[in-house]
């Protein structure tokens, strides 16, 4: 009688394969680049170069304020793409086919979340490249890398929230709508565009508890002064907390849908 050996799966290899699949899906669908390239460039040009003179007197005076804000807005928008892609895969039945393969059960979800890291870096480069057309950070290129890594980490942490949206929503259209509202609330109720002290007192309270405000303040300090501020530690703590809460919730919902 022939012995049948159980198939052993390499979890990390499966996750890498699924991440590669999601990157290929993005490359083969130009509309997927809207939130990682077109949107960051558009917002930077519109808010920085078009409205800069009206808000701060001139564009060059406004760019040190707006560039870190638009950078984080671009990353939140790119992170929101996780929910849409997950919802598309669920509704198309791709996940049902993937779970029938001899791969790790968590690989499709983990592959999506790890592929998002590259999408976030692309959005960061697109945003900063546009901003640097009219401004150079005083702290130098080394601190630019630190800022990008910190912002990408928080954006990746937030992508777990959008992934949960994708799991729970009945359609990708609903995911896009909820993600857009979330992105607007997180960025416009922050210190991204105007000084906090110019806002009404009630809004200042909301802005001061928004983690996006801390990452923007930390980015400005690092880019303009070359120093690691207290806000950066708060951002790291907030990112870890978001992952600790929403990663188990997302995995739980994923396991019960597959």
mmCIF file of C-alpha atoms in Angstrom:
data_model
loop_
_atom_site.group_PDB
_atom_site.id
_atom_site.type_symbol
_atom_site.label_atom_id
_atom_site.label_comp_id
_atom_site.label_asym_id
_atom_site.label_seq_id
_atom_site.Cartn_x
_atom_site.Cartn_y
_atom_site.Cartn_z
ATOM 1 C CA UNK A 1 0.000 0.000 0.000
ATOM 2 C CA UNK A 2 1.443 3.340 -1.030
ATOM 3 C CA UNK A 3 2.036 5.891 1.722
ATOM 4 C CA UNK A 4 0.604 9.346 1.066
ATOM 5 C CA UNK A 5 2.704 12.104 2.561
ATOM 6 C CA UNK A 6 0.874 15.271 3.595
ATOM 7 C CA UNK A 7 1.833 18.332 1.577
ATOM 8 C CA UNK A 8 3.945 20.732 3.590
ATOM 9 C CA UNK A 9 3.482 24.404 2.877
ATOM 10 C CA UNK A 10 6.051 27.150 3.259
ATOM 11 C CA UNK A 11 4.077 30.002 4.813
ATOM 12 C CA UNK A 12 6.593 32.704 3.948
ATOM 13 C CA UNK A 13 6.953 31.523 0.357
ATOM 14 C CA UNK A 14 3.153 31.454 0.009
ATOM 15 C CA UNK A 15 2.850 34.980 1.370
ATOM 16 C CA UNK A 16 5.598 36.204 -0.985
ATOM 17 C CA UNK A 17 3.801 34.588 -3.939
ATOM 18 C CA UNK A 18 0.492 36.197 -2.997
ATOM 19 C CA UNK A 19 2.221 39.574 -2.531
ATOM 20 C CA UNK A 20 3.737 39.216 -6.007
ATOM 21 C CA UNK A 21 0.305 38.352 -7.387
ATOM 22 C CA UNK A 22 -1.186 41.524 -5.929
ATOM 23 C CA UNK A 23 1.643 43.661 -7.308
ATOM 24 C CA UNK A 24 1.127 42.159 -10.761
ATOM 25 C CA UNK A 25 -2.596 42.873 -10.493
ATOM 26 C CA UNK A 26 -1.784 46.508 -9.773
ATOM 27 C CA UNK A 27 0.667 46.724 -12.688
ATOM 28 C CA UNK A 28 -1.835 45.204 -15.124
ATOM 29 C CA UNK A 29 -4.632 47.586 -14.084
ATOM 30 C CA UNK A 30 -3.613 51.222 -14.654
ATOM 31 C CA UNK A 31 -6.610 52.456 -12.655
ATOM 32 C CA UNK A 32 -4.994 50.930 -9.551
ATOM 33 C CA UNK A 33 -2.236 53.533 -9.873
ATOM 34 C CA UNK A 34 -4.642 56.429 -9.319
ATOM 35 C CA UNK A 35 -4.319 56.289 -5.536
ATOM 36 C CA UNK A 36 -0.551 55.731 -5.497
ATOM 37 C CA UNK A 37 0.725 58.078 -8.215
ATOM 38 C CA UNK A 38 -1.903 60.333 -9.776
ATOM 39 C CA UNK A 39 -3.692 61.350 -6.584
ATOM 40 C CA UNK A 40 -0.546 62.310 -4.590
ATOM 41 C CA UNK A 41 0.735 64.432 -7.478
ATOM 42 C CA UNK A 42 -2.659 66.054 -7.998
ATOM 43 C CA UNK A 43 -3.153 66.951 -4.325
ATOM 44 C CA UNK A 44 0.389 68.287 -3.979
ATOM 45 C CA UNK A 45 0.005 70.507 -7.034
ATOM 46 C CA UNK A 46 -3.475 71.666 -6.056
ATOM 47 C CA UNK A 47 -2.957 72.408 -2.373
ATOM 48 C CA UNK A 48 0.723 73.310 -2.425
ATOM 49 C CA UNK A 49 1.210 75.224 -5.628
ATOM 50 C CA UNK A 50 -2.324 76.439 -6.396
ATOM 51 C CA UNK A 51 -3.570 77.445 -2.937
ATOM 52 C CA UNK A 52 -0.210 78.106 -1.280
ATOM 53 C CA UNK A 53 -0.169 81.790 -2.122
ATOM 54 C CA UNK A 54 -3.678 82.367 -0.803
ATOM 55 C CA UNK A 55 -3.055 80.495 2.461
ATOM 56 C CA UNK A 56 0.517 81.457 3.390
ATOM 57 C CA UNK A 57 1.275 84.454 1.201
ATOM 58 C CA UNK A 58 3.482 82.541 -1.237
ATOM 59 C CA UNK A 59 4.078 78.974 -2.339
ATOM 60 C CA UNK A 60 7.585 78.624 -0.873
ATOM 61 C CA UNK A 61 6.367 79.642 2.586
ATOM 62 C CA UNK A 62 3.553 77.082 2.505
ATOM 63 C CA UNK A 63 5.382 74.028 1.150
ATOM 64 C CA UNK A 64 7.260 73.213 4.418
ATOM 65 C CA UNK A 65 3.830 73.018 6.070
ATOM 66 C CA UNK A 66 1.870 71.234 3.372
ATOM 67 C CA UNK A 67 4.361 68.664 2.051
ATOM 68 C CA UNK A 68 4.302 66.444 5.197
ATOM 69 C CA UNK A 69 0.506 66.760 5.270
ATOM 70 C CA UNK A 70 -0.001 65.755 1.645
ATOM 71 C CA UNK A 71 2.533 62.949 2.109
ATOM 72 C CA UNK A 72 0.438 61.392 4.860
ATOM 73 C CA UNK A 73 -2.786 61.996 2.943
ATOM 74 C CA UNK A 74 -1.304 60.158 -0.044
ATOM 75 C CA UNK A 75 -0.311 57.218 2.139
ATOM 76 C CA UNK A 76 -3.755 56.960 3.741
ATOM 77 C CA UNK A 77 -5.332 57.007 0.290
ATOM 78 C CA UNK A 78 -2.943 54.279 -0.894
ATOM 79 C CA UNK A 79 -3.643 52.228 2.240
ATOM 80 C CA UNK A 80 -7.364 52.499 1.524
ATOM 81 C CA UNK A 81 -6.750 50.563 -1.685
ATOM 82 C CA UNK A 82 -6.263 47.431 0.443
ATOM 83 C CA UNK A 83 -9.932 47.314 1.341
ATOM 84 C CA UNK A 84 -11.058 47.755 -2.254
ATOM 85 C CA UNK A 85 -8.795 45.017 -3.596
ATOM 86 C CA UNK A 86 -9.783 42.594 -0.839
ATOM 87 C CA UNK A 87 -13.463 43.297 -1.461
ATOM 88 C CA UNK A 88 -12.978 42.722 -5.213
ATOM 89 C CA UNK A 89 -11.280 39.382 -4.564
ATOM 90 C CA UNK A 90 -13.994 38.270 -2.158
ATOM 91 C CA UNK A 91 -16.837 39.225 -4.491
ATOM 92 C CA UNK A 92 -15.176 37.651 -7.541
ATOM 93 C CA UNK A 93 -14.651 34.334 -5.763
ATOM 94 C CA UNK A 94 -10.855 34.450 -6.068
ATOM 95 C CA UNK A 95 -10.421 33.732 -2.358
ATOM 96 C CA UNK A 96 -12.615 30.636 -2.680
ATOM 97 C CA UNK A 97 -10.313 29.333 -5.399
ATOM 98 C CA UNK A 98 -7.157 30.234 -3.498
ATOM 99 C CA UNK A 99 -8.275 28.399 -0.361
ATOM 100 C CA UNK A 100 -8.631 25.204 -2.410
ATOM 101 C CA UNK A 101 -4.917 25.325 -3.231
ATOM 102 C CA UNK A 102 -2.273 23.662 -1.021
ATOM 103 C CA UNK A 103 -1.093 26.970 0.424
ATOM 104 C CA UNK A 104 -1.176 28.555 3.868
ATOM 105 C CA UNK A 105 -4.682 29.710 4.714
ATOM 106 C CA UNK A 106 -3.511 33.197 5.741
ATOM 107 C CA UNK A 107 -1.345 33.732 2.626
ATOM 108 C CA UNK A 108 -3.886 35.620 0.442
ATOM 109 C CA UNK A 109 -4.639 38.176 3.158
ATOM 110 C CA UNK A 110 -1.035 38.537 4.320
ATOM 111 C CA UNK A 111 0.151 38.813 0.721
ATOM 112 C CA UNK A 112 -2.192 41.744 0.154
ATOM 113 C CA UNK A 113 -1.019 43.559 3.281
ATOM 114 C CA UNK A 114 2.682 43.067 2.505
ATOM 115 C CA UNK A 115 2.218 44.123 -1.127
ATOM 116 C CA UNK A 116 0.724 47.334 0.241
ATOM 117 C CA UNK A 117 4.101 48.289 1.699
ATOM 118 C CA UNK A 118 5.524 48.778 -1.802
ATOM 119 C CA UNK A 119 2.407 50.669 -2.889
ATOM 120 C CA UNK A 120 2.864 52.986 0.091
ATOM 121 C CA UNK A 121 6.493 53.641 -0.800
ATOM 122 C CA UNK A 122 5.490 54.461 -4.392
ATOM 123 C CA UNK A 123 2.861 56.929 -3.135
ATOM 124 C CA UNK A 124 5.454 58.533 -0.840
ATOM 125 C CA UNK A 125 7.960 58.970 -3.671
ATOM 126 C CA UNK A 126 5.311 60.450 -5.984
ATOM 127 C CA UNK A 127 4.156 62.898 -3.321
ATOM 128 C CA UNK A 128 7.610 64.045 -2.187
ATOM 129 C CA UNK A 129 8.999 64.310 -5.718
ATOM 130 C CA UNK A 130 6.206 66.723 -6.608
ATOM 131 C CA UNK A 131 6.698 68.743 -3.427
ATOM 132 C CA UNK A 132 10.446 68.986 -3.976
ATOM 133 C CA UNK A 133 9.828 70.815 -7.251
ATOM 134 C CA UNK A 134 9.496 73.966 -5.179
ATOM 135 C CA UNK A 135 11.098 73.095 -1.829
ATOM 136 C CA UNK A 136 14.040 71.266 -0.285
ATOM 137 C CA UNK A 137 14.027 70.077 3.350
ATOM 138 C CA UNK A 138 16.669 71.770 5.468
ATOM 139 C CA UNK A 139 17.617 68.581 7.325
ATOM 140 C CA UNK A 140 18.894 66.685 4.289
ATOM 141 C CA UNK A 141 18.081 63.479 2.440
ATOM 142 C CA UNK A 142 18.802 61.165 5.373
ATOM 143 C CA UNK A 143 15.922 62.581 7.371
ATOM 144 C CA UNK A 144 13.666 62.287 4.311
ATOM 145 C CA UNK A 145 14.221 58.519 4.423
ATOM 146 C CA UNK A 146 13.432 58.440 8.155
ATOM 147 C CA UNK A 147 10.200 60.373 7.569
ATOM 148 C CA UNK A 148 9.144 58.089 4.719
ATOM 149 C CA UNK A 149 9.740 54.962 6.802
ATOM 150 C CA UNK A 150 7.806 56.394 9.763
ATOM 151 C CA UNK A 151 4.894 57.525 7.588
ATOM 152 C CA UNK A 152 4.787 54.252 5.654
ATOM 153 C CA UNK A 153 4.679 52.344 8.943
ATOM 154 C CA UNK A 154 1.622 54.298 10.117
ATOM 155 C CA UNK A 155 0.028 53.983 6.671
ATOM 156 C CA UNK A 156 0.586 50.209 6.747
ATOM 157 C CA UNK A 157 -0.925 50.055 10.227
ATOM 158 C CA UNK A 158 -3.998 51.908 8.973
ATOM 159 C CA UNK A 159 -4.256 49.513 6.018
ATOM 160 C CA UNK A 160 -5.407 46.851 8.498
ATOM 161 C CA UNK A 161 -8.448 49.024 9.213
ATOM 162 C CA UNK A 162 -9.214 49.337 5.503
ATOM 163 C CA UNK A 163 -8.658 45.594 5.062
ATOM 164 C CA UNK A 164 -11.312 45.027 7.716
ATOM 165 C CA UNK A 165 -13.613 47.355 5.766
ATOM 166 C CA UNK A 166 -13.025 45.183 2.711
ATOM 167 C CA UNK A 167 -13.927 42.053 4.637
ATOM 168 C CA UNK A 168 -17.154 43.429 6.088
ATOM 169 C CA UNK A 169 -18.523 45.514 3.201
ATOM 170 C CA UNK A 170 -20.888 43.976 0.680
ATOM 171 C CA UNK A 171 -19.341 45.753 -2.316
ATOM 172 C CA UNK A 172 -16.136 47.506 -3.330
ATOM 173 C CA UNK A 173 -18.188 50.651 -3.964
ATOM 174 C CA UNK A 174 -19.149 50.771 -0.305
ATOM 175 C CA UNK A 175 -15.514 50.216 0.669
ATOM 176 C CA UNK A 176 -14.420 53.125 -1.526
ATOM 177 C CA UNK A 177 -17.051 55.413 -0.011
ATOM 178 C CA UNK A 178 -16.218 54.543 3.600
ATOM 179 C CA UNK A 179 -12.481 54.721 2.882
ATOM 180 C CA UNK A 180 -12.823 58.150 1.293
ATOM 181 C CA UNK A 181 -14.757 59.474 4.301
ATOM 182 C CA UNK A 182 -12.143 58.014 6.664
ATOM 183 C CA UNK A 183 -9.291 59.538 4.675
ATOM 184 C CA UNK A 184 -10.930 62.969 4.621
ATOM 185 C CA UNK A 185 -11.655 62.880 8.365
ATOM 186 C CA UNK A 186 -8.137 61.785 9.286
ATOM 187 C CA UNK A 187 -6.421 64.385 7.103
ATOM 188 C CA UNK A 188 -8.689 67.424 7.309
ATOM 189 C CA UNK A 189 -9.208 66.969 11.065
ATOM 190 C CA UNK A 190 -5.453 67.168 11.539
ATOM 191 C CA UNK A 191 -2.665 69.717 11.359
ATOM 192 C CA UNK A 192 -2.001 68.856 7.703
ATOM 193 C CA UNK A 193 -3.216 72.058 6.076
ATOM 194 C CA UNK A 194 -3.479 74.843 8.659
ATOM 195 C CA UNK A 195 -2.014 75.597 12.125
ATOM 196 C CA UNK A 196 -4.018 73.983 14.914
ATOM 197 C CA UNK A 197 -4.291 77.263 16.853
ATOM 198 C CA UNK A 198 -6.371 78.793 14.035
ATOM 199 C CA UNK A 199 -9.155 76.212 14.493
ATOM 200 C CA UNK A 200 -12.185 76.460 16.805
ATOM 201 C CA UNK A 201 -11.580 75.014 20.257
ATOM 202 C CA UNK A 202 -13.796 71.962 19.720
ATOM 203 C CA UNK A 203 -11.945 71.063 16.516
ATOM 204 C CA UNK A 204 -8.593 71.564 18.214
ATOM 205 C CA UNK A 205 -9.497 68.790 20.645
ATOM 206 C CA UNK A 206 -10.235 66.408 17.767
ATOM 207 C CA UNK A 207 -7.088 67.410 15.910
ATOM 208 C CA UNK A 208 -4.912 66.898 18.979
ATOM 209 C CA UNK A 209 -6.084 63.313 19.492
ATOM 210 C CA UNK A 210 -5.736 62.414 15.821
ATOM 211 C CA UNK A 211 -2.607 60.240 15.297
ATOM 212 C CA UNK A 212 -2.199 61.751 11.832
ATOM 213 C CA UNK A 213 -1.511 65.143 13.469
ATOM 214 C CA UNK A 214 1.378 63.617 15.399
ATOM 215 C CA UNK A 215 2.990 62.021 12.359
ATOM 216 C CA UNK A 216 2.699 65.301 10.435
ATOM 217 C CA UNK A 217 4.211 67.300 13.308
ATOM 218 C CA UNK A 218 7.003 64.735 13.652
ATOM 219 C CA UNK A 219 7.668 64.855 9.901
ATOM 220 C CA UNK A 220 7.914 68.635 9.911
ATOM 221 C CA UNK A 221 10.338 68.594 12.829
ATOM 222 C CA UNK A 222 12.562 65.996 11.174
ATOM 223 C CA UNK A 223 12.493 67.538 7.702
ATOM 224 C CA UNK A 224 13.020 71.129 8.822
ATOM 225 C CA UNK A 225 15.202 70.677 11.928
ATOM 226 C CA UNK A 226 16.768 67.228 11.673
ATOM 227 C CA UNK A 227 15.649 66.061 15.116
ATOM 228 C CA UNK A 228 13.704 63.020 16.338
ATOM 229 C CA UNK A 229 10.776 64.500 18.322
ATOM 230 C CA UNK A 230 8.529 63.055 21.004
ATOM 231 C CA UNK A 231 5.665 62.940 18.495
ATOM 232 C CA UNK A 232 7.559 60.296 16.517
ATOM 233 C CA UNK A 233 7.490 57.927 19.504
ATOM 234 C CA UNK A 234 3.757 58.583 19.834
ATOM 235 C CA UNK A 235 3.313 57.674 16.156
ATOM 236 C CA UNK A 236 5.200 54.414 16.625
ATOM 237 C CA UNK A 237 3.082 53.582 19.661
ATOM 238 C CA UNK A 238 -0.149 54.463 17.843
ATOM 239 C CA UNK A 239 0.834 52.317 14.862
ATOM 240 C CA UNK A 240 1.619 49.331 17.069
ATOM 241 C CA UNK A 241 -1.696 49.811 18.905
ATOM 242 C CA UNK A 242 -3.683 49.959 15.656
ATOM 243 C CA UNK A 243 -2.045 46.752 14.398
ATOM 244 C CA UNK A 244 -2.551 45.041 17.760
ATOM 245 C CA UNK A 245 -6.275 45.823 17.648
ATOM 246 C CA UNK A 246 -7.208 45.525 13.992
ATOM 247 C CA UNK A 247 -4.882 42.756 12.773
ATOM 248 C CA UNK A 248 -6.529 40.096 15.005
ATOM 249 C CA UNK A 249 -9.991 41.427 14.117
ATOM 250 C CA UNK A 250 -9.209 41.307 10.381
ATOM 251 C CA UNK A 251 -7.753 37.802 10.624
ATOM 252 C CA UNK A 252 -10.775 36.659 12.659
ATOM 253 C CA UNK A 253 -13.234 37.946 10.052
ATOM 254 C CA UNK A 254 -11.065 36.507 7.258
ATOM 255 C CA UNK A 255 -11.027 33.066 8.868
ATOM 256 C CA UNK A 256 -14.810 33.061 9.194
ATOM 257 C CA UNK A 257 -15.308 34.115 5.585
ATOM 258 C CA UNK A 258 -13.082 31.412 4.186
#
